[in-house]
Coordinates of C-alpha atoms in Angstrom, one line a residue:
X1 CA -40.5 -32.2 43.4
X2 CA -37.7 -33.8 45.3
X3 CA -35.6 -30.3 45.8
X4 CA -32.7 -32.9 47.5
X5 CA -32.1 -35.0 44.4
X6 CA -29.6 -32.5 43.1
X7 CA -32.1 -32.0 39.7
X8 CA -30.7 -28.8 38.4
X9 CA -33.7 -29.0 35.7
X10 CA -31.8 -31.0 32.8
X11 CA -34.2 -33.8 34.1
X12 CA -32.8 -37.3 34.9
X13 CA -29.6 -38.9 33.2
X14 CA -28.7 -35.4 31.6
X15 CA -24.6 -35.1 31.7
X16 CA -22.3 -31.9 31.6
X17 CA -20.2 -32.5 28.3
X18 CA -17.2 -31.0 28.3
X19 CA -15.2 -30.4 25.2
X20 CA -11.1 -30.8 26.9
X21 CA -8.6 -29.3 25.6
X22 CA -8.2 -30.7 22.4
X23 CA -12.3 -30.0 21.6
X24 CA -11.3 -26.4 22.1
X25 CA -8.0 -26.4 19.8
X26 CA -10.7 -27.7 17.2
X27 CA -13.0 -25.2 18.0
X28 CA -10.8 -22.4 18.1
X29 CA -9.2 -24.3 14.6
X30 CA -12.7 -23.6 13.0
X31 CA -13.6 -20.7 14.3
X32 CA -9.9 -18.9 12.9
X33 CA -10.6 -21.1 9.3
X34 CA -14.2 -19.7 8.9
X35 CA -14.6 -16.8 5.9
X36 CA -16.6 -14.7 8.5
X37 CA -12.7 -14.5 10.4
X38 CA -10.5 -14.1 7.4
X39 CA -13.2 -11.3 6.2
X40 CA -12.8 -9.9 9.8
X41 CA -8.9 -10.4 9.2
X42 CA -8.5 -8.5 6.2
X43 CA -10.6 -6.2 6.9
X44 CA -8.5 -5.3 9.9
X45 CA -5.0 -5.2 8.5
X46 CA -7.0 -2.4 5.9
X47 CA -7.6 -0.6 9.5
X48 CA -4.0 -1.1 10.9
X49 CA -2.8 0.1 7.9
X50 CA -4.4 3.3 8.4
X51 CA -1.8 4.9 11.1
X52 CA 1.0 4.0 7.7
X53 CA -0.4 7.0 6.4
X54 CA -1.4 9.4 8.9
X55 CA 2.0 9.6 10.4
X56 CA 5.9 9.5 8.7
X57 CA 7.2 6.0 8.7
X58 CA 11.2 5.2 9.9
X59 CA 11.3 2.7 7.0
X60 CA 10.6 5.5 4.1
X61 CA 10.8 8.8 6.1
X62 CA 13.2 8.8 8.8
X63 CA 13.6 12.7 8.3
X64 CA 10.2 13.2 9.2
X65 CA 9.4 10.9 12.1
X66 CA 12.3 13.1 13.1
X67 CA 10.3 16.1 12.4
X68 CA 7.7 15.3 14.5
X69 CA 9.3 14.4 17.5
X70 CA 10.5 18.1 17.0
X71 CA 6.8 19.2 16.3
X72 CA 5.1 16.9 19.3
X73 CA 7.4 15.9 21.7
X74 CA 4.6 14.8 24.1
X75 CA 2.6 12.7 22.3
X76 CA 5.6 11.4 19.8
X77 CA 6.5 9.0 22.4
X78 CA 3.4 7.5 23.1
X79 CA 3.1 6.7 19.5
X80 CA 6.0 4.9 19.1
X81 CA 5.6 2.9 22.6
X82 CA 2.3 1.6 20.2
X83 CA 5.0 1.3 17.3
X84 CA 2.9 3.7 14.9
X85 CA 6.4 4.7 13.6
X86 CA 7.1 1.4 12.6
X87 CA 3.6 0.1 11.7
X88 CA 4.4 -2.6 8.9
X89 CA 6.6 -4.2 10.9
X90 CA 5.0 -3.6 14.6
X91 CA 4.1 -6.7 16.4
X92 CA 0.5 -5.9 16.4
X93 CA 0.4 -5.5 12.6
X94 CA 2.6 -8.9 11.9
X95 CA -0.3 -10.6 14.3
X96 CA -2.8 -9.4 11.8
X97 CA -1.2 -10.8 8.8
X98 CA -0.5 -13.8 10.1
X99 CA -3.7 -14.9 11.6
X100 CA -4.9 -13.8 8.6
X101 CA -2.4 -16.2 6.3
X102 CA -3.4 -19.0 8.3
X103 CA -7.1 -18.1 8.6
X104 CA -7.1 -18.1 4.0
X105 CA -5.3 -21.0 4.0
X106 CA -7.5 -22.8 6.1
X107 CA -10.6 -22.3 4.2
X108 CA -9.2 -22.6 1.2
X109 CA -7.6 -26.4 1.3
X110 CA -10.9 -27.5 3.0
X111 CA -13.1 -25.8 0.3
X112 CA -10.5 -27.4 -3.0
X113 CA -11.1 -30.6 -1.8
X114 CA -15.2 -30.2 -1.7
X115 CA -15.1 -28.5 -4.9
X116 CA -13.0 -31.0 -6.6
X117 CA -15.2 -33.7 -5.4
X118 CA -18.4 -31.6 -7.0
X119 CA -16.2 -31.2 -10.3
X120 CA -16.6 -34.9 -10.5
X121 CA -19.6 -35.8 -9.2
X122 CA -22.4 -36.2 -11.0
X123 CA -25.6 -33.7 -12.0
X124 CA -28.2 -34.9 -9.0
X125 CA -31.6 -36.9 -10.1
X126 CA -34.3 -35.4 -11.2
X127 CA -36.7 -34.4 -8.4
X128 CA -40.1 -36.1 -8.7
X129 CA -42.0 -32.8 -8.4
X130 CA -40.5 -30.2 -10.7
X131 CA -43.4 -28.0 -10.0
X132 CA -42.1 -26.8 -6.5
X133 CA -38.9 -25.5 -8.5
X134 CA -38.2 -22.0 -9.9
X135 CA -39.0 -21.2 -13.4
X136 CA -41.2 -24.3 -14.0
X137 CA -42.9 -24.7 -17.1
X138 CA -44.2 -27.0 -19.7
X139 CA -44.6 -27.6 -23.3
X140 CA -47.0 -30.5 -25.1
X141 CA -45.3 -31.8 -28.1
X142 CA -45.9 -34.3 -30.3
X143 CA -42.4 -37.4 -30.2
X144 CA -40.8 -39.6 -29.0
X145 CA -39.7 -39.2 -25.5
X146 CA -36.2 -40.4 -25.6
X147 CA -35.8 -38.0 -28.5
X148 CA -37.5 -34.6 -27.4
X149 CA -34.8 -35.7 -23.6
X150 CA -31.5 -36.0 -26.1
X151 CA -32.0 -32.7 -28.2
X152 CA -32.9 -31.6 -25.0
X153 CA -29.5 -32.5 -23.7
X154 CA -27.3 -31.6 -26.7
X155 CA -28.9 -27.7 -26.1
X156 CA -27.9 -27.9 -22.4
X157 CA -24.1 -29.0 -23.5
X158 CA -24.0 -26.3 -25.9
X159 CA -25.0 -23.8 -23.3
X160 CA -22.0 -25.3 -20.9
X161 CA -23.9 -27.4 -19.4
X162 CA -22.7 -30.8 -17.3
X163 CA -25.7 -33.4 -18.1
X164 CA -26.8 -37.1 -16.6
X165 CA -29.6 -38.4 -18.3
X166 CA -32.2 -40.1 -15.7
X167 CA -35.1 -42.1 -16.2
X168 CA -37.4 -42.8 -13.5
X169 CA -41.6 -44.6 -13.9
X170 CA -40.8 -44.4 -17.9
X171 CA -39.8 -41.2 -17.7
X172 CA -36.9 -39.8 -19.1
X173 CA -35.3 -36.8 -18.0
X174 CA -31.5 -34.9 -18.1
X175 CA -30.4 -33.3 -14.8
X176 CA -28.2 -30.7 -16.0
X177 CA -25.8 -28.0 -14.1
X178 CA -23.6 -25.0 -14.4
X179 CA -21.9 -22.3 -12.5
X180 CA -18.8 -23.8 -11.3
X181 CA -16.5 -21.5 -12.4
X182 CA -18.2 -19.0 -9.3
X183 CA -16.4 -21.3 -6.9
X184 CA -13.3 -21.8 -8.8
X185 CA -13.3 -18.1 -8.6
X186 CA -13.6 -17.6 -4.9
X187 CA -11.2 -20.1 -4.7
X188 CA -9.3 -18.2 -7.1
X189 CA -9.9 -14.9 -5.0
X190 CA -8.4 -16.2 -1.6
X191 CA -5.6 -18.4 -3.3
X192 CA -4.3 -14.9 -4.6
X193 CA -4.5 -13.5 -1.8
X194 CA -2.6 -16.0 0.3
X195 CA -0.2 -15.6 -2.8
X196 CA -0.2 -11.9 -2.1
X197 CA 0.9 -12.1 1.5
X198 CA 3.2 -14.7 0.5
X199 CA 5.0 -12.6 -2.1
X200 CA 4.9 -9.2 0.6
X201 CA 6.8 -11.3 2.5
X202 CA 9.3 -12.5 0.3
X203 CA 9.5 -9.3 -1.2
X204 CA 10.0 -7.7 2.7
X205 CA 12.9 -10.3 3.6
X206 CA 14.8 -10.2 0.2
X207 CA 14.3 -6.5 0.0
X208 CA 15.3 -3.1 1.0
X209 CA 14.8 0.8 1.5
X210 CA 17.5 3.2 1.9
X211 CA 17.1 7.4 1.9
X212 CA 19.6 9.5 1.0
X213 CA 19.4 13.2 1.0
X214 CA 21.2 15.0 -2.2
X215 CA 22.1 18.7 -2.6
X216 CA 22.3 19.7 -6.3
X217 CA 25.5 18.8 -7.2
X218 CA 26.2 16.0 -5.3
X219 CA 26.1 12.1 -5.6
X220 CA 26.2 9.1 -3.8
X221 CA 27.3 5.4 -4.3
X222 CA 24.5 2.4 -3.5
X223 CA 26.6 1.3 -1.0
X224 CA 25.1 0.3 2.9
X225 CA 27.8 3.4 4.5
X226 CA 26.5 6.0 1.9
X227 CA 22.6 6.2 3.0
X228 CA 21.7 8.1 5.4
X229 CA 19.4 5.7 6.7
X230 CA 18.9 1.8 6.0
X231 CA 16.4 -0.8 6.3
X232 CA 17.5 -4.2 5.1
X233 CA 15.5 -7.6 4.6
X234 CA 15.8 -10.2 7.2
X235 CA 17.7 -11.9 4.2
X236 CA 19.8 -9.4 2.7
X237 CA 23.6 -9.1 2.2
X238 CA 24.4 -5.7 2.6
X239 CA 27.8 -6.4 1.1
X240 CA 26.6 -7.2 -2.4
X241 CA 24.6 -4.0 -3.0
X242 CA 25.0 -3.2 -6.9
X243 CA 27.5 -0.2 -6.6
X244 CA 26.2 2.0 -9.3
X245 CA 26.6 5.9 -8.8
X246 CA 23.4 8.3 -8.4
X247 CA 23.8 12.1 -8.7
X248 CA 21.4 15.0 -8.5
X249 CA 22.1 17.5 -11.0
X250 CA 19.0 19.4 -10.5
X251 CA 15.8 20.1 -9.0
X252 CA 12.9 21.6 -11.0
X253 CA 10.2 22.7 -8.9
X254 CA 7.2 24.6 -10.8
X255 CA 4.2 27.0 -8.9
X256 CA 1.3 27.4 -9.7
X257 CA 1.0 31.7 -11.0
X258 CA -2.0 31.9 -12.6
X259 CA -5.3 30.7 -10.1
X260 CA -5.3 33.1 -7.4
X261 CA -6.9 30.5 -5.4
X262 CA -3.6 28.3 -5.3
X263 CA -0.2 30.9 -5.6
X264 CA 2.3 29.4 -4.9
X265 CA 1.3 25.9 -5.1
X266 CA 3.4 23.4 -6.6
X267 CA 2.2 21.5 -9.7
X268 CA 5.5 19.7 -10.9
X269 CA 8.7 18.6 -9.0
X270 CA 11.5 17.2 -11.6
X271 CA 14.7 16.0 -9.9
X272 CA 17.4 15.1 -13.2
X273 CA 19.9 12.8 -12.1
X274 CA 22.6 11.1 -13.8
X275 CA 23.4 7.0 -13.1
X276 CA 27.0 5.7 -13.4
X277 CA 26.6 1.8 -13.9
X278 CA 28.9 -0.1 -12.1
X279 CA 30.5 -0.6 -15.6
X280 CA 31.5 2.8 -16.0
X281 CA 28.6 4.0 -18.3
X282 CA 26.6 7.1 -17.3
X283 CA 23.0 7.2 -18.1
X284 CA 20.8 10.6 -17.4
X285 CA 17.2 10.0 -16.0
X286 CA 14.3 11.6 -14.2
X287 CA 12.7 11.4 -11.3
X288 CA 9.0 12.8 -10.2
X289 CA 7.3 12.2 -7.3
X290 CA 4.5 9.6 -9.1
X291 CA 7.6 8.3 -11.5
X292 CA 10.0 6.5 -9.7
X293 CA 13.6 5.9 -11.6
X294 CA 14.0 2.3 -12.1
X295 CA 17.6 0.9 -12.4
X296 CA 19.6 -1.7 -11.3
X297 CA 16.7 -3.7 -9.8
X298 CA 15.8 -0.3 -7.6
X299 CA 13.4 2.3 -7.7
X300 CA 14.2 5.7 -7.1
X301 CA 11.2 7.8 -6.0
X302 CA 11.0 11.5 -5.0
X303 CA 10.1 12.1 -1.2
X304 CA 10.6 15.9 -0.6
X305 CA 12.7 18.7 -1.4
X306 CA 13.4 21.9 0.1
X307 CA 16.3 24.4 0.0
X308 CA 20.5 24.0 1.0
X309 CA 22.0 27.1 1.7
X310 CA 25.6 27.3 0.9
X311 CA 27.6 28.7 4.1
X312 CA 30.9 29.3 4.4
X313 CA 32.9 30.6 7.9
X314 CA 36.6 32.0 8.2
X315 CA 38.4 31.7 11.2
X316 CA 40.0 35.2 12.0
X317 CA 43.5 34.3 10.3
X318 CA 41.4 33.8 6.9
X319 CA 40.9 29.8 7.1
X320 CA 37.6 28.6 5.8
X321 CA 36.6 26.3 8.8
X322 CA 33.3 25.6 7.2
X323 CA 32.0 25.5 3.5
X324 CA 29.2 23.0 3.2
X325 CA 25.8 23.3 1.1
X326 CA 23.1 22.2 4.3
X327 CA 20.0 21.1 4.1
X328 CA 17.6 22.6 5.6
X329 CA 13.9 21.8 6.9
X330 CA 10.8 23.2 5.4
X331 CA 8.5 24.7 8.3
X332 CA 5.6 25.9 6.1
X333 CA 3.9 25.8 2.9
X334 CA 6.0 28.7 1.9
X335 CA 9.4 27.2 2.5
X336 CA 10.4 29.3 5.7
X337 CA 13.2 26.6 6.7
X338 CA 15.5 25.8 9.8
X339 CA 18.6 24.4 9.5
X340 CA 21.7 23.7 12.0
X341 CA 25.3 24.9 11.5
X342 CA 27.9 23.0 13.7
X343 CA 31.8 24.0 13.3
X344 CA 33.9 21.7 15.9
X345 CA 36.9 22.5 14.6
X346 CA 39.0 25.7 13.5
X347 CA 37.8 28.1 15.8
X348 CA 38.9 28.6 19.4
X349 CA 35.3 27.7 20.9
X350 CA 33.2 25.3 19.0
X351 CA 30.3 27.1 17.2
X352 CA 26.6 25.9 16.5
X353 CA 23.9 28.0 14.7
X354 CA 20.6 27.7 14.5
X355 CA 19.2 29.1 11.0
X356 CA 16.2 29.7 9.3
X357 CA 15.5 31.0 5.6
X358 CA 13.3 32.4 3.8
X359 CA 12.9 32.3 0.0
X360 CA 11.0 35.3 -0.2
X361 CA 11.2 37.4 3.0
X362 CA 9.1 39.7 4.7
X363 CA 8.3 41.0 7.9
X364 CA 4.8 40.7 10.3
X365 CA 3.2 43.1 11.9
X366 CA 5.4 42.0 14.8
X367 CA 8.7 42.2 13.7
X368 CA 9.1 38.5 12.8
X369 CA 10.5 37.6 9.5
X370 CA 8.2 35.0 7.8
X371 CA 8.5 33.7 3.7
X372 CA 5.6 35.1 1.2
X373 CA 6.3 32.7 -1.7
X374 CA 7.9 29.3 -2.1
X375 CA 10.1 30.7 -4.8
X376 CA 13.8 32.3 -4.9
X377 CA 12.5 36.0 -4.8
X378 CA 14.0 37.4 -1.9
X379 CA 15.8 35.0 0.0
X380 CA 17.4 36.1 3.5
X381 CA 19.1 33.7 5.8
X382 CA 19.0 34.4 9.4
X383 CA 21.3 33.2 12.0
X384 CA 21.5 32.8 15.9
X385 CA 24.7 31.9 17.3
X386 CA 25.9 29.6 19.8
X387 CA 29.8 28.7 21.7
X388 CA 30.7 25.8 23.7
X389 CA 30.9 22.2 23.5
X390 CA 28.6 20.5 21.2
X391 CA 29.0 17.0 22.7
X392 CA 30.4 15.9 19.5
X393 CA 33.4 14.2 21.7
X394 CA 30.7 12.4 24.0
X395 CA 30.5 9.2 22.0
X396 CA 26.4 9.7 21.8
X397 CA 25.0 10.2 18.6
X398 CA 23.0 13.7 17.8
X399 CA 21.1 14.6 14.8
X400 CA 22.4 16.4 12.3
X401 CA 19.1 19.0 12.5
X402 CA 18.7 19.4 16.3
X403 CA 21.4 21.7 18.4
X404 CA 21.1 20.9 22.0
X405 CA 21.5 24.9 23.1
X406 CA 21.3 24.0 27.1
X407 CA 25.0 23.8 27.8
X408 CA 26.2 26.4 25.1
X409 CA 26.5 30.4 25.7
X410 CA 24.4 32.3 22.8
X411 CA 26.0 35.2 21.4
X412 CA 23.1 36.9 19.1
X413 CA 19.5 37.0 19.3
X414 CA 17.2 36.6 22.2
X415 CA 18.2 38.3 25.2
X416 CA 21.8 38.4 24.3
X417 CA 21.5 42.2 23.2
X418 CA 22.9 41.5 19.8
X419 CA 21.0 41.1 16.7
X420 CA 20.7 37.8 14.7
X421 CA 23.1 37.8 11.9
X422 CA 20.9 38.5 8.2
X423 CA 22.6 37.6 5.1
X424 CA 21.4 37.7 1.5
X425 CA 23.1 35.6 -1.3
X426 CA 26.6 36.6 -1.6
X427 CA 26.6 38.6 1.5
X428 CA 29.2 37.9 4.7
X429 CA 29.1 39.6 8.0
X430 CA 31.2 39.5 11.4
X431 CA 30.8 36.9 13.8
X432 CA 30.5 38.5 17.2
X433 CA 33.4 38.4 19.9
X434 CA 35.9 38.5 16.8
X435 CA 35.4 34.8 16.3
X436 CA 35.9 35.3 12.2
X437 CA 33.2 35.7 9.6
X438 CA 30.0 34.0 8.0
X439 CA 29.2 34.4 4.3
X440 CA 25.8 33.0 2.4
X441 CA 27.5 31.9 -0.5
X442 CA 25.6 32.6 -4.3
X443 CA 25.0 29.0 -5.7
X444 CA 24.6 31.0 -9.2
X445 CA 28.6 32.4 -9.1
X446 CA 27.2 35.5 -10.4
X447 CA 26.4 38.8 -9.2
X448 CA 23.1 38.7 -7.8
X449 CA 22.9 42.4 -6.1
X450 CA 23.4 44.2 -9.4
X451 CA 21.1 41.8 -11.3
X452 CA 18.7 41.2 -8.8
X453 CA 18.1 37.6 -10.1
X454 CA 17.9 35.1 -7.1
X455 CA 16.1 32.6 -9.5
X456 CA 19.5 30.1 -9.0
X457 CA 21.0 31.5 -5.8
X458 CA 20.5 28.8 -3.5
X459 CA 20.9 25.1 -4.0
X460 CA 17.9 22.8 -3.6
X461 CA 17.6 19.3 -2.2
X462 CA 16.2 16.2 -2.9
X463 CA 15.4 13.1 -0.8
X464 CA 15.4 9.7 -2.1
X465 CA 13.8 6.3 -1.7
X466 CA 15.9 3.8 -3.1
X467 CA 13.6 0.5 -2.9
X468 CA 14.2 -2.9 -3.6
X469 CA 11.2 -5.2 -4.1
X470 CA 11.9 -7.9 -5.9
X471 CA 8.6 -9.4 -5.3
X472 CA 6.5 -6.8 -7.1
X473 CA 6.2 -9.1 -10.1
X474 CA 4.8 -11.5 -8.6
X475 CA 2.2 -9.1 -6.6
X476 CA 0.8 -8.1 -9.8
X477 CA 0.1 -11.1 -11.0
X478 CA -1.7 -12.3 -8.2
X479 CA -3.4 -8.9 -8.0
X480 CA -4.5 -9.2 -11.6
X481 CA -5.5 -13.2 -10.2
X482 CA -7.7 -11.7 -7.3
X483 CA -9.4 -9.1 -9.6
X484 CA -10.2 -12.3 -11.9
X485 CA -11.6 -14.5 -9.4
X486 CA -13.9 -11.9 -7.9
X487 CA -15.5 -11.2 -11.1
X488 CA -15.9 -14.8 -11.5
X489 CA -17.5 -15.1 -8.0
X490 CA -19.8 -12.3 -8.2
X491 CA -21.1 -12.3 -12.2
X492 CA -20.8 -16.2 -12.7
X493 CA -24.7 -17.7 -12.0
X494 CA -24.8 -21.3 -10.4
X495 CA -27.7 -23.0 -11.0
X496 CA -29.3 -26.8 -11.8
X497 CA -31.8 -26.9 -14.7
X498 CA -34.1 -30.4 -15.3
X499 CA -36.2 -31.4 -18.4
X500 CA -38.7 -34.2 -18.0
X501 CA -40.5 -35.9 -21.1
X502 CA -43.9 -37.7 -19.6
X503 CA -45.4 -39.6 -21.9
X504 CA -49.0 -39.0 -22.7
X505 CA -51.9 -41.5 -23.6
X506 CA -52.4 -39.8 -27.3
X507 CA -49.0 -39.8 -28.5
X508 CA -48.0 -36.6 -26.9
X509 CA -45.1 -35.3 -24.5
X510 CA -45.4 -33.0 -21.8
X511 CA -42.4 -31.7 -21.2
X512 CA -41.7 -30.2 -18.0
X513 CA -38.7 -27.5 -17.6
X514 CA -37.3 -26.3 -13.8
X515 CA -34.4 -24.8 -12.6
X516 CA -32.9 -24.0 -9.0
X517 CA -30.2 -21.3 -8.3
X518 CA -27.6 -21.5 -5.6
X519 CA -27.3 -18.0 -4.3
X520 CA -29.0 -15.4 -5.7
X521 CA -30.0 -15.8 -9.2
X522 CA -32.5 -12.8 -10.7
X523 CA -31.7 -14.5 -14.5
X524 CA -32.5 -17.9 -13.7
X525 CA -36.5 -18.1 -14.8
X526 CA -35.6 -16.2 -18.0
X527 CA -33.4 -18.9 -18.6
X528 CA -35.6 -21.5 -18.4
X529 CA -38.6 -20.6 -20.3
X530 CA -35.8 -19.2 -22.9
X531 CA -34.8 -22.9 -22.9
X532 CA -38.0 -24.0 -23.0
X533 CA -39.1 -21.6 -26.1
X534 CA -36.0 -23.1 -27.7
X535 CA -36.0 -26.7 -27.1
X536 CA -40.4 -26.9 -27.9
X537 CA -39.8 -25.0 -30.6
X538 CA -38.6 -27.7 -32.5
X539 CA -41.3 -29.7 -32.3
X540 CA -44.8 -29.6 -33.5
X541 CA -46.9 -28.5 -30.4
X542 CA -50.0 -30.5 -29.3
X543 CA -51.8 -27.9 -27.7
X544 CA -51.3 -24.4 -26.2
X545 CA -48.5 -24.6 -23.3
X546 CA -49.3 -24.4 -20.0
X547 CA -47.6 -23.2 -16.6
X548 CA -48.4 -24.7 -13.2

């Protein structure tokens, strides 16, 4: 061996080759438009999509992404650096979808033009050796050639069936195939899909999802300055929102009493609203969690519910300063709620309270109040309070259920060596330092401490998704399209069947039946001695049939 001739062991003559940069876009090209990647694809958008539902979404519950900040303020942040708050329309997840709606199409205009071409093609020739094929078999008949081939041919077109007659040595044979509908089903399967993503799309740029929170009682107008939070289509005018009028009249919530297993669960939430058309006419309707509302090209579904005590403060010289129904967070199972109380104005010091209720109160073995029961049994409302400024004047916004309690002085509770104020409905107590009084209003305007009925004393609330899709149409239909083409793909057999007539020296035919399957086929040598057994049958045989 010469070791200074630079031979690397290709041998002589043999070249490096490489591909440049335009061999690697066309690489790259058919790697992306292979079904192995747009399997790959799809399968991981299913995966992205997974965080959607294991954590509150800003785009159908702001309220609760809220919540959990609240709940995990350590590990909230790092989620939403990876946009797990916002996962339908993260970066990451948009990558996905659109590798993935360049990946389907790619296969699929490559793969319409092949099978067009095989729609027109003809049936192959007849191999010369049938005997290598699945299935094979062969009858002796007594005929005439020509004729056994042509009923042989008019039973393959009545079994769907594409035929070419073929004659080769003074043989005559029909080459004869079927099946095609399992590719025009695959390609119906990815077309609908691309139609799906197409139609998401549309349906996400034209669209819209707005929540508003509703206190028994009160309504709201679809306009963009009523919701509480909005989240508008890349397309959407936000001035030409239908105007109509939606109004919670009341919540129905049913537990379960009965299996001692589940007290206290609920089985039924019913919110009954009434709709004013921008017309003027008023329509009544219901709303439950798995049956949205629909009306005015929205739908109105149910997200969650809890409980809005009714409070109402004096100031000292017998103004009410504050008389609002407030919403308040559930905390547990039970309903044990918080809620925040801010009064800016009226009073000589600004007042915040913090809150919690309990529908059914009692007290732990340590001296904490907790709630026993979902229900309106024994509800108690329990109050901290707090003076000072509550940067309402600073120009930043704060949320309506967080009180930033850093800054402010607290009068009761805690160390301040004055009790939390406790109300029950239609109760009112002093507010410490001679700053007025604090009354928990009775929703039911009767007496509830000589009835002892607190079935209607507080006000519930409701929070709404009002959605606008107006793609959802068109997503069925190419659902109900992709459902179609799958069970064409799967359950649709594509096979090739032949029949040969050789001539014999005596008069006779030996007829020779085959068949060959693309894919798997477990039905495919049935059929062809079923065709065989039909087809011979005909005839008068010349002697006992044979298989090779």
């Amino acid at each position: 061996m010469d070791g200074g001739s630079g031979d690397d062991g290709r041998g002589p003559g043999v070249q490096e080759t490489s591909l440049g940069f335009i061999g690697w876009l066309r690489f790259g090209w058919r790697q992306l438009t292979s079904m192995r990647t747009a399997l790959l694809l799809l399968l991981l958008v299913a995966i992205a999509a997974i965080p959607g539902s294991l954590v509150p979404q800003r785009s159908s519950d702001p309220n609760g992404v809220t919540q959990y900040f609240q709940d995990n303020p350590d590990l909230a942040p790092v989620l939403d650096w990876f946009q797990l708050f916002d996962v339908y329309s993260s970066v990451w997840f948009s990558a996905i979808y659109l590798l993935l709606f360049v990946s389907l199409i790619g296969c699929i205009i490559p793969r319409t033009k092949h099978h067009w071409q095989a729609l027109r093609a003809r049936p192959p020739r007849t191999p010369a050796r049938l005997g290598r094929l699945a299935g094979y078999t062969e009858r002796t008949v007594v005929g005439d050639p020509e004729a056994v081939v042509a009923d042989a041919t008019l039973i393959l077109k009545r079994l769907g069936y594409r035929v070419e007659r073929y004659e080769a040595k003074g043989q005559p044979s029909v080459s004869a195939e079927r099946g095609y509908w399992r590719e025009t089903g695959n390609l119906i399967f990815h077309t609908a899909l691309v139609g799906i993503l197409v139609a998401v799309g549309i349906g996400g740029g034209f669209g819209f999802a707005g929540q508003r929170v509703l206190v028994e009682g009160q309504s709201f107008v679809n306009t963009l300055q009523a919701y509480d939070s909005f989240n508008p289509g890349r397309f959407v005018d936000t001035n030409s929102l239908d105007a109509y009028r939606l109004g919670l009249e009341q919540l129905d919530v049913v537990y379960e009493t009965e299996n001692q297993g589940a007290i206290g669960q609920p089985t039924d939430f019913t919110a009954h609203v009434d709709v004013q058309q921008p017309g003027g006419e008023t329509e009544d309707g219901i709303v439950k969690v798995n049956g949205p509302l629909r009306t005015n090209g929205t739908d109105v579904y149910l997200l969650g519910n809890g409980y809005a005590p009714t409070v109402e403060i004096t100031a000292p010289d017998g103004t009410v300063v504050f008389d609002d129904s407030t919403p308040f967070l559930p905390q547990s199972a039970e309903l044990t709620s918080v809620g925040v109380l801010k009064v800016p104005d009226g009073l000589d010091e600004q007042l915040g309270l913090i809150c919690f209720f309990y529908p059914t109160q009692d007290e732990l073995a340590s001296g904490a109040f907790t709630s026993t029961y979902p229900d309106l049994v024994y509800p108690m409302l329990t109050c901290n309070v707090y003076q000072g400024d509550l940067g309402l004047d600073d120009g930043v916004p704060t949320s309506v259920y967080e009180l930033d309690t850093s800054d402010l002085e607290q009068l009761t509770g805690g160390d301040t060596g004055v009790d939390s104020i406790e109300l029950m409905p239609g109760e009112s107590a002093e507010l410490p330092n001679g700053l007025g009084t604090i009354g928990f209003v009775d929703a039911s305007g009767g007496d509830v401490a000589a009835t002892g009925d607190y079935s209607n004393s507080v006000k519930r609330f409701a929070s709404f998704d009002i959605h606008r899709d107006p793609s959802q149409g068109w997503v069925l239909v190419f659902a109900i399209l992709v459902i179609a083409g799958l069970v064409l793909s799967l359950f649709v057999p594509r096979r090739r069947v032949w029949v040969k007539a050789v001539p014999g020296e005596d008069g006779t035919v030996t007829v020779q039946y085959a068949g060959l399957a693309r894919g798997e086929d477990p039905t495919l040598e049935g059929a062809v001695a079923s065709l065989a057994d039909k087809h011979a049958g005909a005839y008068e045989p010349a002697g006992p049939p044979s298989v090779e």
